[in-house]
CSV table of C-alpha atoms and ligand atoms in Angstrom, one decimal:
chain,number,residue,atom,x,y,z
A,1,MET,CA,6.7,95.4,83.5
A,2,ASN,CA,4.2,96.1,80.3
A,3,VAL,CA,6.6,95.7,77.4
A,4,ASN,CA,3.6,96.9,75.2
A,5,SER,CA,3.0,100.4,77.8
A,6,PRO,CA,3.4,103.6,75.6
A,7,VAL,CA,6.4,104.5,78.0
A,8,HIS,CA,8.0,101.4,77.0
A,9,MET,CA,7.6,101.6,73.4
A,10,VAL,CA,9.0,104.9,73.9
A,11,THR,CA,11.8,103.8,75.1
A,12,ARG,CA,12.2,101.3,72.5
A,13,LEU,CA,12.2,104.3,69.5
A,14,ILE,CA,14.3,106.2,71.3
A,15,ASP,CA,16.9,103.5,71.4
A,16,SER,CA,16.7,102.6,67.9
A,17,MET,CA,16.7,106.1,66.9
A,18,ASP,CA,19.1,108.3,65.3
A,19,LEU,CA,21.3,109.6,68.1
A,20,ASN,CA,22.8,112.6,66.1
A,21,ALA,CA,19.2,114.0,65.1
A,22,LEU,CA,18.3,113.9,69.3
A,23,ARG,CA,21.4,115.9,69.9
A,24,ALA,CA,20.5,118.0,66.7
A,25,ALA,CA,16.7,118.2,68.5
A,26,ARG,CA,18.6,119.0,71.9
A,27,SER,CA,20.4,121.9,70.4
A,28,GLU,CA,18.3,123.5,67.8
A,29,ALA,CA,15.0,123.4,70.5
A,30,THR,CA,17.1,125.2,73.3
A,31,VAL,CA,14.9,128.0,74.2
A,32,PRO,CA,16.2,131.0,76.7
A,33,GLN,CA,13.6,130.9,78.8
A,34,THR,CA,11.1,128.9,81.0
A,35,PHE,CA,7.5,129.4,79.7
A,36,SER,CA,5.4,130.4,82.3
A,37,SER,CA,1.6,130.8,81.8
A,38,ALA,CA,1.6,133.1,85.0
A,39,SER,CA,3.4,135.6,82.9
A,40,PHE,CA,0.7,135.8,81.2
A,41,ASP,CA,-2.7,136.3,83.6
A,42,VAL,CA,-3.0,132.6,83.4
A,43,ASP,CA,-4.1,130.8,86.2
A,44,LEU,CA,-2.9,127.2,87.0
A,45,GLU,CA,-6.1,126.7,89.2
A,46,THR,CA,-8.5,129.2,87.2
A,47,GLY,CA,-7.1,129.2,83.6
A,48,PHE,CA,-8.2,132.2,81.5
A,49,PHE,CA,-11.0,132.6,84.5
A,50,PRO,CA,-9.5,135.6,86.7
A,51,ARG,CA,-9.5,133.9,90.1
A,52,GLN,CA,-11.8,136.6,91.9
A,53,PRO,CA,-15.0,137.6,90.5
A,54,LEU,CA,-14.4,141.6,89.4
A,55,ARG,CA,-15.7,143.6,91.5
A,56,ALA,CA,-18.8,146.1,91.2
A,57,LEU,CA,-17.7,149.8,90.1
A,58,THR,CA,-18.4,152.2,93.0
A,59,SER,CA,-18.7,156.0,93.2
A,60,GLU,CA,-20.0,157.8,90.1
A,61,PHE,CA,-19.5,154.4,88.0
A,62,ALA,CA,-22.1,153.1,90.4
A,63,LEU,CA,-24.2,154.7,87.6
A,64,TRP,CA,-23.2,152.6,85.2
A,65,GLU,CA,-23.9,149.2,87.1
A,66,GLN,CA,-27.6,150.7,88.3
A,67,THR,CA,-28.5,151.0,84.3
A,68,LEU,CA,-27.2,147.2,84.0
A,69,VAL,CA,-29.4,146.0,86.1
A,70,GLN,CA,-32.3,148.0,85.2
A,71,ALA,CA,-31.9,146.8,81.5
A,72,ARG,CA,-32.7,143.4,82.4
A,73,ASN,CA,-35.9,143.8,83.7
A,74,VAL,CA,-37.5,146.2,80.7
A,75,LEU,CA,-35.3,145.7,77.5
A,76,LYS,CA,-36.5,142.7,74.5
A,77,LEU,CA,-34.5,142.5,71.4
A,78,ALA,CA,-36.0,144.8,68.4
A,79,ALA,CA,-37.4,141.7,66.5
A,80,ASP,CA,-39.4,140.7,69.4
A,81,ARG,CA,-43.1,141.7,69.1
A,82,GLY,CA,-44.8,139.6,71.1
A,83,GLU,CA,-46.9,140.6,74.3
A,84,GLU,CA,-44.5,141.1,77.1
A,85,ALA,CA,-41.9,142.9,74.5
A,86,LEU,CA,-44.9,145.1,73.3
A,87,ALA,CA,-45.8,145.9,76.7
A,88,LYS,CA,-42.2,147.1,77.6
A,89,ALA,CA,-41.5,148.9,74.6
A,90,GLY,CA,-42.2,152.3,76.8
A,91,GLU,CA,-40.2,151.5,79.7
A,92,GLY,CA,-37.2,150.5,77.1
A,93,GLU,CA,-37.0,153.6,75.4
A,94,GLN,CA,-37.2,155.6,79.0
A,95,TRP,CA,-34.1,153.2,79.7
A,96,ARG,CA,-32.3,154.4,76.4
A,97,GLN,CA,-33.2,158.2,77.0
A,98,ARG,CA,-31.6,157.9,80.4
A,99,VAL,CA,-28.5,156.5,78.7
A,100,ARG,CA,-28.7,159.4,76.5
A,101,SER,CA,-28.8,161.7,78.9
A,102,TRP,CA,-26.0,160.2,81.2
A,103,PRO,CA,-23.5,162.6,82.2
A,104,LEU,CA,-20.0,162.4,80.9
A,105,LEU,CA,-17.7,160.6,83.1
A,106,ASP,CA,-14.3,160.5,83.2
A,107,VAL,CA,-12.7,157.4,83.3
A,108,LYS,CA,-9.3,158.6,84.2
A,109,LYS,CA,-10.9,158.2,87.7
A,110,LEU,CA,-11.3,154.5,87.1
A,111,GLY,CA,-7.7,154.8,87.5
A,112,SER,CA,-5.3,151.6,86.0
A,113,ASP,CA,-6.1,148.7,87.9
A,114,VAL,CA,-7.1,146.1,85.1
A,115,THR,CA,-9.4,144.4,87.1
A,116,THR,CA,-11.7,147.6,87.5
A,117,LEU,CA,-10.9,148.2,83.7
A,118,ARG,CA,-12.2,145.2,82.6
A,119,ARG,CA,-15.3,145.3,85.2
A,120,ALA,CA,-16.1,149.0,83.2
A,121,HIS,CA,-15.0,147.3,79.7
A,122,TRP,CA,-17.8,144.3,81.3
A,123,VAL,CA,-20.6,146.9,82.1
A,124,LEU,CA,-20.4,149.1,79.5
A,125,ALA,CA,-20.2,146.6,76.5
A,126,CYS,CA,-23.3,144.7,78.0
A,127,ILE,CA,-25.1,147.9,78.3
A,128,LEU,CA,-24.0,149.1,74.7
A,129,HIS,CA,-25.5,145.6,73.6
A,130,PHE,CA,-28.7,146.4,75.2
A,131,TYR,CA,-29.4,149.5,73.7
A,132,ILE,CA,-28.4,148.6,70.0
A,133,HIS,CA,-29.8,145.6,69.8
A,134,SER,CA,-33.2,146.9,71.5
A,135,LEU,CA,-33.6,149.6,69.0
A,136,PRO,CA,-36.7,150.0,67.0
A,137,ARG,CA,-35.5,149.4,63.4
A,138,THR,CA,-36.9,152.5,62.6
A,139,GLN,CA,-34.0,154.0,64.7
A,140,THR,CA,-31.4,151.9,62.8
A,141,GLU,CA,-31.9,152.8,59.3
A,142,GLY,CA,-28.6,153.5,57.4
A,143,GLN,CA,-26.5,153.5,60.6
A,144,THR,CA,-26.9,152.8,64.6
A,145,ILE,CA,-26.1,155.7,66.5
A,146,ILE,CA,-24.1,155.1,69.9
A,147,PRO,CA,-24.8,158.0,72.1
A,148,ARG,CA,-22.0,159.8,73.2
A,149,PRO,CA,-22.1,159.0,76.8
A,150,LEU,CA,-22.0,155.3,76.3
A,151,ALA,CA,-19.8,155.4,73.6
A,152,VAL,CA,-16.7,157.8,74.7
A,153,PRO,CA,-16.1,155.9,77.9
A,154,LEU,CA,-16.4,152.7,76.5
A,155,TYR,CA,-14.0,153.6,73.7
A,156,GLU,CA,-11.8,155.4,76.4
A,157,VAL,CA,-11.4,152.1,78.7
A,158,SER,CA,-11.0,149.5,75.7
A,159,ARG,CA,-8.0,151.3,74.8
A,160,LYS,CA,-6.7,151.3,77.9
A,161,ILE,CA,-7.0,147.6,78.5
A,162,ASN,CA,-6.4,147.4,74.5
A,163,LEU,CA,-10.0,145.5,73.4
A,164,PRO,CA,-12.2,146.6,70.9
A,165,PRO,CA,-15.0,148.4,72.2
A,166,ILE,CA,-17.9,145.9,72.0
A,167,LEU,CA,-18.9,142.7,73.8
A,168,THR,CA,-16.6,139.6,73.7
A,169,PHE,CA,-16.3,136.1,74.6
A,170,ALA,CA,-14.4,137.5,77.8
A,171,ASP,CA,-17.0,139.8,78.6
A,172,ILE,CA,-20.1,137.3,78.4
A,173,VAL,CA,-17.8,134.0,80.0
A,174,LEU,CA,-15.0,135.2,81.5
A,175,TRP,CA,-16.0,138.1,83.8
A,176,ASN,CA,-19.4,137.8,83.9
A,177,TRP,CA,-19.8,135.5,86.9
A,178,GLU,CA,-19.9,135.5,90.6
A,179,TYR,CA,-19.1,133.0,92.9
A,180,LYS,CA,-22.5,131.1,94.7
A,181,ASN,CA,-20.0,130.5,97.6
A,182,PRO,CA,-16.7,132.7,97.5
A,183,GLU,CA,-15.2,130.3,100.2
A,184,GLN,CA,-15.2,127.6,97.8
A,185,PRO,CA,-13.3,126.7,94.8
A,186,LEU,CA,-14.1,127.9,91.2
A,187,THR,CA,-16.1,124.9,89.8
A,188,LEU,CA,-19.0,125.2,87.5
A,189,ASP,CA,-21.4,124.3,90.2
A,190,ASN,CA,-20.1,127.4,92.3
A,191,MET,CA,-20.5,129.9,89.7
A,192,ARG,CA,-23.4,131.8,88.3
A,193,TYR,CA,-23.9,134.1,85.2
A,194,ILE,CA,-24.6,137.8,86.5
A,195,ASN,CA,-25.9,139.1,83.1
A,196,VAL,CA,-28.5,137.3,80.6
A,197,PHE,CA,-29.3,139.6,78.0
A,198,SER,CA,-32.6,137.5,77.2
A,199,GLY,CA,-32.9,136.1,80.4
A,200,ASN,CA,-33.5,132.4,79.2
A,201,GLU,CA,-32.2,129.4,80.9
A,202,THR,CA,-30.6,128.8,77.1
A,203,GLU,CA,-28.4,131.4,77.1
A,204,GLU,CA,-27.2,131.1,80.9
A,205,ASN,CA,-26.4,127.7,80.1
A,206,PHE,CA,-24.4,128.6,77.0
A,207,TYR,CA,-22.2,130.5,79.1
A,208,LEU,CA,-22.2,127.6,81.2
A,209,LEU,CA,-21.2,125.1,78.6
A,210,SER,CA,-18.1,127.8,77.5
A,211,ALA,CA,-17.3,127.6,81.2
A,212,ALA,CA,-17.0,124.3,81.3
A,213,ALA,CA,-14.6,124.4,78.2
A,214,GLU,CA,-12.8,126.8,80.1
A,215,LEU,CA,-12.1,125.2,83.4
A,216,LYS,CA,-11.3,121.6,81.4
A,217,GLY,CA,-8.6,124.7,79.7
A,218,VAL,CA,-7.0,124.5,82.9
A,219,GLU,CA,-5.7,120.8,82.6
A,220,MET,CA,-4.5,121.7,79.6
A,221,LEU,CA,-2.4,124.4,80.3
A,222,ARG,CA,-0.5,122.5,82.6
A,223,ILE,CA,0.1,119.8,79.9
A,224,ILE,CA,1.1,122.9,77.6
A,225,GLU,CA,3.4,124.3,79.9
A,226,ARG,CA,5.0,121.0,81.3
A,227,VAL,CA,5.6,119.7,77.7
A,228,VAL,CA,6.9,123.3,76.2
A,229,ASN,CA,9.4,123.6,79.1
A,230,MET,CA,10.8,119.5,78.7
A,231,ALA,CA,10.9,120.5,74.8
A,232,GLY,CA,13.4,122.8,75.6
A,233,HIS,CA,15.7,119.8,77.0
A,234,LEU,CA,15.0,116.7,75.5
A,235,ASP,CA,16.9,113.4,76.9
A,236,ARG,CA,15.2,109.7,77.1
A,237,ASN,CA,13.2,110.9,80.5
A,238,ALA,CA,11.9,114.3,78.8
A,239,ILE,CA,10.5,112.0,75.8
A,240,ALA,CA,8.6,109.9,78.0
A,241,SER,CA,7.4,112.5,80.4
A,242,ILE,CA,5.9,114.2,76.7
A,243,THR,CA,4.6,111.0,75.2
A,244,ARG,CA,2.2,110.5,78.6
A,245,ASP,CA,1.7,114.5,78.5
A,246,PHE,CA,0.4,113.9,75.1
A,247,GLU,CA,-1.9,110.9,75.9
A,248,GLN,CA,-3.1,113.3,78.5
A,249,LEU,CA,-3.8,116.1,76.1
A,250,VAL,CA,-5.8,113.2,73.9
A,251,LYS,CA,-8.1,112.7,76.8
A,252,VAL,CA,-8.7,116.9,77.6
A,253,ILE,CA,-9.6,117.0,73.8
A,254,GLY,CA,-11.9,114.3,73.7
A,255,ASP,CA,-13.7,115.7,76.8
A,256,LEU,CA,-13.8,119.5,74.9
A,257,ALA,CA,-15.5,117.3,72.5
A,258,VAL,CA,-18.1,115.8,74.7
A,259,ILE,CA,-18.7,119.3,75.9
A,260,LEU,CA,-19.8,120.1,72.4
A,261,LYS,CA,-21.9,117.3,71.7
A,262,GLU,CA,-23.7,117.3,74.9
A,263,ALA,CA,-25.0,121.2,74.2
A,264,PRO,CA,-28.1,120.3,72.8
A,265,LYS,CA,-28.6,118.8,76.5
A,266,THR,CA,-28.9,122.2,77.9
A,267,VAL,CA,-29.0,124.6,75.2
A,268,HIS,CA,-31.8,124.7,73.1
A,269,PRO,CA,-30.8,124.7,69.2
A,270,HIS,CA,-33.9,126.9,68.4
A,271,THR,CA,-33.9,129.1,71.3
A,272,PHE,CA,-30.3,129.5,71.2
A,273,TYR,CA,-31.1,130.8,67.9
A,274,TRP,CA,-33.4,133.3,68.0
A,275,VAL,CA,-33.7,134.3,71.5
A,276,ALA,CA,-30.3,134.9,72.5
A,277,ARG,CA,-28.0,135.0,69.9
A,278,PRO,CA,-28.9,138.0,68.6
A,279,TRP,CA,-27.7,140.0,71.6
A,280,TRP,CA,-24.1,139.2,70.8
A,281,ASN,CA,-24.4,140.2,67.2
A,282,GLY,CA,-21.5,143.3,66.4
A,283,SER,CA,-22.1,145.6,63.4
A,284,ASP,CA,-23.2,144.9,60.4
A,285,ASP,CA,-23.0,146.9,56.8
A,286,ALA,CA,-26.5,147.5,56.7
A,287,SER,CA,-26.5,149.5,59.8
A,288,PRO,CA,-22.7,150.4,60.8
A,289,TRP,CA,-22.2,151.4,64.0
A,290,VAL,CA,-21.2,154.8,64.7
A,291,PHE,CA,-20.0,155.9,68.2
A,292,GLU,CA,-21.1,159.7,68.9
A,293,GLY,CA,-17.6,161.7,69.9
A,294,ILE,CA,-15.4,159.0,68.4
A,295,PRO,CA,-13.3,160.0,65.2
A,296,PRO,CA,-14.8,158.4,62.6
A,297,ASN,CA,-12.8,154.8,61.0
A,298,SER,CA,-11.3,154.7,64.9
A,299,THR,CA,-13.5,151.4,65.9
A,300,PRO,CA,-12.3,149.0,62.8
A,301,TYR,CA,-13.1,145.8,64.7
A,302,LEU,CA,-16.9,145.3,65.2
A,303,SER,CA,-17.6,141.8,65.3
A,304,GLY,CA,-19.7,140.3,67.7
A,305,ALA,CA,-18.8,138.1,70.4
A,306,SER,CA,-18.1,134.2,69.5
A,307,ALA,CA,-16.4,131.2,71.5
A,308,GLY,CA,-13.9,131.4,68.5
A,309,GLN,CA,-12.6,134.1,70.9
A,310,SER,CA,-11.8,131.5,73.4
A,311,THR,CA,-8.0,131.1,74.2
A,312,VAL,CA,-8.4,127.8,75.0
A,313,MET,CA,-8.7,126.6,71.6
A,314,HIS,CA,-6.4,128.8,70.6
A,315,ALA,CA,-3.8,127.7,72.9
A,316,LEU,CA,-4.4,124.4,71.5
A,317,ASP,CA,-3.7,125.7,67.8
A,318,ALA,CA,-0.4,127.5,69.0
A,319,PHE,CA,0.7,124.9,71.0
A,320,LEU,CA,0.3,122.1,67.8
A,321,ASP,CA,0.8,124.4,65.5
A,322,VAL,CA,-2.2,124.2,63.2
A,323,ASP,CA,-1.9,126.3,60.3
A,324,HIS,CA,-5.2,128.8,59.7
A,325,ALA,CA,-3.6,131.3,57.3
A,326,LEU,CA,-2.1,128.7,55.0
A,327,LYS,CA,1.6,129.9,55.6
A,328,HIS,CA,3.3,126.5,54.9
A,329,ALA,CA,2.6,124.1,52.2
A,330,ARG,CA,1.5,121.0,54.1
A,331,GLN,CA,-0.8,118.6,52.8
A,332,PRO,CA,-3.4,117.9,51.5
A,333,ALA,CA,-3.7,121.0,49.8
A,334,PRO,CA,-6.2,123.5,50.3
A,335,SER,CA,-9.4,123.5,48.6
A,336,GLU,CA,-10.7,126.5,47.2
A,337,ASP,CA,-13.3,126.7,50.0
A,338,ASN,CA,-10.2,126.7,52.6
A,339,LYS,CA,-8.4,129.8,50.6
A,340,ARG,CA,-11.3,132.0,51.3
A,341,ALA,CA,-11.5,130.8,54.7
A,342,ALA,CA,-8.6,131.5,54.7
A,343,SER,CA,-8.2,134.7,53.4
A,344,SER,CA,-10.8,135.9,56.0
A,345,ASN,CA,-8.3,135.8,58.6
A,346,PHE,CA,-10.7,134.7,61.1
A,347,MET,CA,-8.5,133.3,63.9
A,348,GLN,CA,-5.8,136.3,63.9
A,349,LYS,CA,-8.7,138.6,63.7
A,350,MET,CA,-10.4,136.4,67.0
A,351,ARG,CA,-7.1,137.2,68.7
A,352,LEU,CA,-7.7,141.0,69.0
A,353,TYR,CA,-11.1,140.7,71.0
A,354,MET,CA,-9.0,138.8,73.3
A,355,PRO,CA,-7.6,140.2,76.5
A,356,ALA,CA,-4.3,142.1,75.6
A,357,GLU,CA,-1.8,139.2,77.8
A,358,HIS,CA,-4.0,136.2,76.7
A,359,ARG,CA,-2.9,137.2,73.0
A,360,ASP,CA,0.9,137.6,74.2
A,361,PHE,CA,0.3,134.0,75.9
A,362,LEU,CA,0.0,132.8,72.3
A,363,VAL,CA,2.3,134.6,70.5
A,364,GLU,CA,5.1,133.1,73.1
A,365,LEU,CA,3.7,129.6,73.2
A,366,GLN,CA,3.9,129.8,68.8
A,367,LYS,CA,7.5,130.7,69.3
A,368,ARG,CA,8.1,127.1,71.3
A,369,GLN,CA,7.6,125.3,68.1
A,370,VAL,CA,6.7,122.0,69.5
A,371,ARG,CA,5.8,120.5,66.1
A,372,ASP,CA,8.9,121.3,65.0
A,373,ILE,CA,10.6,119.6,68.0
A,374,CYS,CA,8.1,116.5,67.2
A,375,GLN,CA,9.2,116.3,63.5
A,376,ARG,CA,12.6,116.1,64.3
A,377,THR,CA,12.4,113.6,67.3
A,378,PRO,CA,10.8,110.3,65.6
A,379,ALA,CA,9.6,109.1,69.0
A,380,LEU,CA,7.1,111.9,69.2
A,381,ARG,CA,5.8,112.0,66.3
A,382,ALA,CA,3.0,109.3,66.8
A,383,PRO,CA,2.0,110.9,70.3
A,384,TYR,CA,2.1,114.4,68.8
A,385,ASN,CA,-0.5,113.2,66.0
A,386,THR,CA,-2.8,111.5,68.2
A,387,ALA,CA,-3.1,115.0,69.9
A,388,VAL,CA,-3.5,116.3,66.3
A,389,GLU,CA,-6.1,113.6,65.6
A,390,ALA,CA,-7.9,114.3,68.7
A,391,LEU,CA,-8.2,118.3,67.6
A,392,LYS,CA,-9.6,117.5,64.4
A,393,LYS,CA,-11.9,115.2,65.7
A,394,PHE,CA,-13.2,118.1,68.4
A,395,ARG,CA,-13.7,120.3,65.2
A,396,ASP,CA,-15.7,117.6,63.5
A,397,ALA,CA,-18.0,117.9,66.2
A,398,HIS,CA,-18.1,121.5,66.2
A,399,ILE,CA,-19.1,121.2,63.0
A,400,ILE,CA,-22.1,119.0,63.3
A,401,THR,CA,-22.8,121.7,66.4
A,402,GLY,CA,-22.7,124.3,64.3
A,403,THR,CA,-25.0,123.1,61.7
A,404,LEU,CA,-27.4,122.1,64.3
A,405,PHE,CA,-27.6,125.3,66.2
A,406,ILE,CA,-26.6,127.9,62.9
A,407,ILE,CA,-27.2,126.6,60.0
A,408,SER,CA,-30.5,124.4,60.6
A,409,GLN,CA,-32.3,127.5,62.6
A,410,ALA,CA,-31.0,129.7,59.9
A,411,LYS,CA,-34.2,128.0,57.5
A,412,SER,CA,-36.7,127.7,61.3
A,413,GLN,CA,-39.3,130.5,61.5
A,414,PRO,CA,-38.8,132.8,64.7
A,415,PRO,CA,-40.6,131.3,68.1
A,416,ALA,CA,-44.6,132.1,68.6
A,417,SER,CA,-43.4,133.9,71.7
A,418,MET,CA,-42.0,136.4,69.5
A,419,GLY,CA,-45.3,137.1,68.0
A,420,ILE,CA,-43.9,137.8,64.2
A,421,PRO,CA,-46.9,137.6,62.5
A,422,GLU,CA,-45.8,137.3,58.5
A,423,ALA,CA,-43.5,134.7,57.7
A,424,ILE,CA,-39.7,135.6,58.1
A,425,THR,CA,-38.0,134.4,54.4
A,426,PRO,CA,-34.8,132.3,54.9
A,427,LYS,CA,-31.8,134.3,53.9
A,428,GLU,CA,-30.0,133.4,51.2
A,429,GLY,CA,-26.7,131.9,51.1
A,430,GLN,CA,-24.8,130.7,53.9
A,431,ALA,CA,-25.6,131.0,57.7
A,432,MET,CA,-23.4,133.4,59.3
A,433,GLY,CA,-21.8,133.4,62.6
A,434,THR,CA,-21.5,136.3,65.0
A,435,GLY,CA,-18.4,137.0,64.0
A,436,GLY,CA,-20.3,137.9,60.2
A,437,ASN,CA,-18.4,134.7,58.4
A,438,PRO,CA,-20.2,132.1,56.3
A,439,VAL,CA,-20.1,129.3,59.3
A,440,SER,CA,-19.7,126.0,57.2
A,441,THR,CA,-16.7,126.9,55.1
A,442,LEU,CA,-15.1,128.6,58.1
A,443,LEU,CA,-15.3,125.5,60.4
A,444,LYS,CA,-14.8,123.1,58.0
A,445,ALA,CA,-11.4,125.4,57.4
A,446,GLY,CA,-10.3,124.7,60.9
A,447,ARG,CA,-11.0,121.2,60.3
A,448,ASP,CA,-8.8,120.7,57.1
A,449,ALA,CA,-6.3,123.1,58.7
A,450,THR,CA,-5.9,120.7,62.0
A,451,ARG,CA,-5.7,117.5,59.8
A,452,ARG,CA,-3.0,119.3,57.5
A,453,THR,CA,-1.0,119.7,60.9
A,454,MET,CA,-0.6,116.0,61.0
A,455,LEU,CA,3.4,114.9,60.7
A,456,ASP,CA,4.6,111.9,58.6
A,457,ALA,CA,4.8,109.2,61.1
B,1,LIG,C1,-23.8,125.7,71.3
B,1,LIG,C2,-22.4,125.7,71.1
B,1,LIG,C3,-21.5,126.5,70.0
B,1,LIG,C4,-21.8,126.8,68.9
B,1,LIG,C5,-23.3,126.7,68.3
B,1,LIG,C6,-20.7,127.5,68.1
B,1,LIG,C7,-21.1,127.6,67.1
B,1,LIG,C8,-19.6,128.2,66.2
B,1,LIG,C9,-19.6,129.5,64.9
B,1,LIG,C10,-21.0,130.0,64.4
B,1,LIG,C11,-18.7,130.0,64.9
B,1,LIG,C12,-18.1,130.3,63.5
B,1,LIG,C13,-17.7,131.7,64.2
B,1,LIG,C14,-18.4,132.4,64.5
B,1,LIG,O1,-18.9,133.2,65.2
B,1,LIG,O2,-18.4,133.8,63.8
B,1,LIG,C15,-17.3,129.2,65.8
B,1,LIG,C16,-16.2,129.5,65.8
B,1,LIG,C17,-15.6,128.7,66.5
B,1,LIG,N1,-15.9,127.8,68.1
B,1,LIG,FE1,-17.8,127.5,68.5
B,1,LIG,N2,-19.8,127.1,69.0
B,1,LIG,C18,-20.1,126.3,70.3
B,1,LIG,C19,-19.4,126.4,71.1
B,1,LIG,C20,-18.1,126.7,71.3
B,1,LIG,C21,-16.9,126.0,72.4
B,1,LIG,C22,-17.6,125.4,73.3
B,1,LIG,C23,-16.0,126.3,72.1
B,1,LIG,C24,-14.4,126.0,72.8
B,1,LIG,C25,-14.5,125.0,73.3
B,1,LIG,C26,-16.1,127.0,70.8
B,1,LIG,C27,-15.1,127.0,70.2
B,1,LIG,C28,-15.1,127.5,68.7
B,1,LIG,C29,-13.9,128.4,68.1
B,1,LIG,C30,-12.4,128.1,68.3
B,1,LIG,C31,-14.4,128.8,66.8
B,1,LIG,C32,-13.2,129.0,65.9
B,1,LIG,C33,-13.4,128.3,64.4
B,1,LIG,C34,-12.4,127.0,65.0
B,1,LIG,O3,-11.8,127.0,66.1
B,1,LIG,O4,-13.0,125.9,63.8
B,1,LIG,N3,-17.1,126.5,70.0
B,1,LIG,N4,-18.5,128.5,66.5
């Protein structure tokens, strides 16, 4: 036997640890129920992806599906003044006119099946973003009007599934695909993204990159479920098993970091910034969105789609108990920038853009207090800390990605193909994320909050 193997070392640590502490940990950590991801619409084969792609809407709602297909052929970003965009401007206006003159469909006829309602959210939110981001500047001065036949059904469908009436990460990544071969399981090679706003490879590759992280998340979910259930009944075997799971988790988080580091191989930063990302933007102060037919102020959550809404990363945070909100006094003390970022409550707000069941999953996970259990169990502190360290390294890599894809590009000029004659003056101040937050401060605050999660060994 290898006496230096992690499991053997753990056994020695347990032998030498205070058994009273173990007993105390066991009794305090006892939780009433088995934690089952499946109760929260999480699949241990496909993670946060639905097992089957959402089926296209039929009957009168096929109108929405057809309108979305047409949009992909004719609409360009309002800022695009290139030859192709100018040639298509007339058709684009006709498309928007058709949306304005749609009949007002009754969403009650969609029924209550959640997958149908999700498909309706996806199709309407995609149309919304095509509509808004292609509108000529002259039509968005002071405010951006969303016409009633689009605004009302989107608002009502969103209410039914407890999501904001805007494009979310779930819409662009979790629900926006179909199988290449439906007989085969869900893998990166066997999925095709359906709605790619710009039609550009970089945008599709960004979805695939995000999908790669989601599929990696499946392994993470299995580990989390095992650890959470074992942590409720600590004995020597459980501690050894949890230790192995933390080691496995370190590898999974390392793989997530590799996905990020390799992003520039398939996602072109300049194209990403200028051609793909503007389609996902949310409402802004210069031209706030107004939903016709909806009472004012009833649509407060209108941040643009962001990978910050991926439940995978939030699950890691909830499991390890990363304190983004600075509720606990942990060391080292937060900087002024950290405090400013925490006050925006970004991570908490991002949960509102997740499918409701996934949001509940996070709440339940957080209740399991794995960090506290590891704190009280000396043999688990080091294994726990290695997972936190891996997550901190992921966030280091994410800062580099954010710098390359957003902060540096914010100082660049749009591509010549967009035909913008006059030089665009780089914006003053910090570059902003699609969620409307200063990128650098926010990402560093996440990294620092992760560092503060480490236990004293
Ligand atoms: C080209 C790739 C990526 C870029 C350019 C990028 C950029 C950003 C930016 C700018 C933010 C700030 C928030 C906002 O959107 O307003 C952010 C947040 C976030 N992103 Fe990414 N991201 C990328 C890929 C990913 C991937 C693959 C994941 C998941 C594995 C991810 C997870 C997150 C999370 C969880 C946050 C919230 C802040 C944090 O946890 O530190 N991102 N990202």
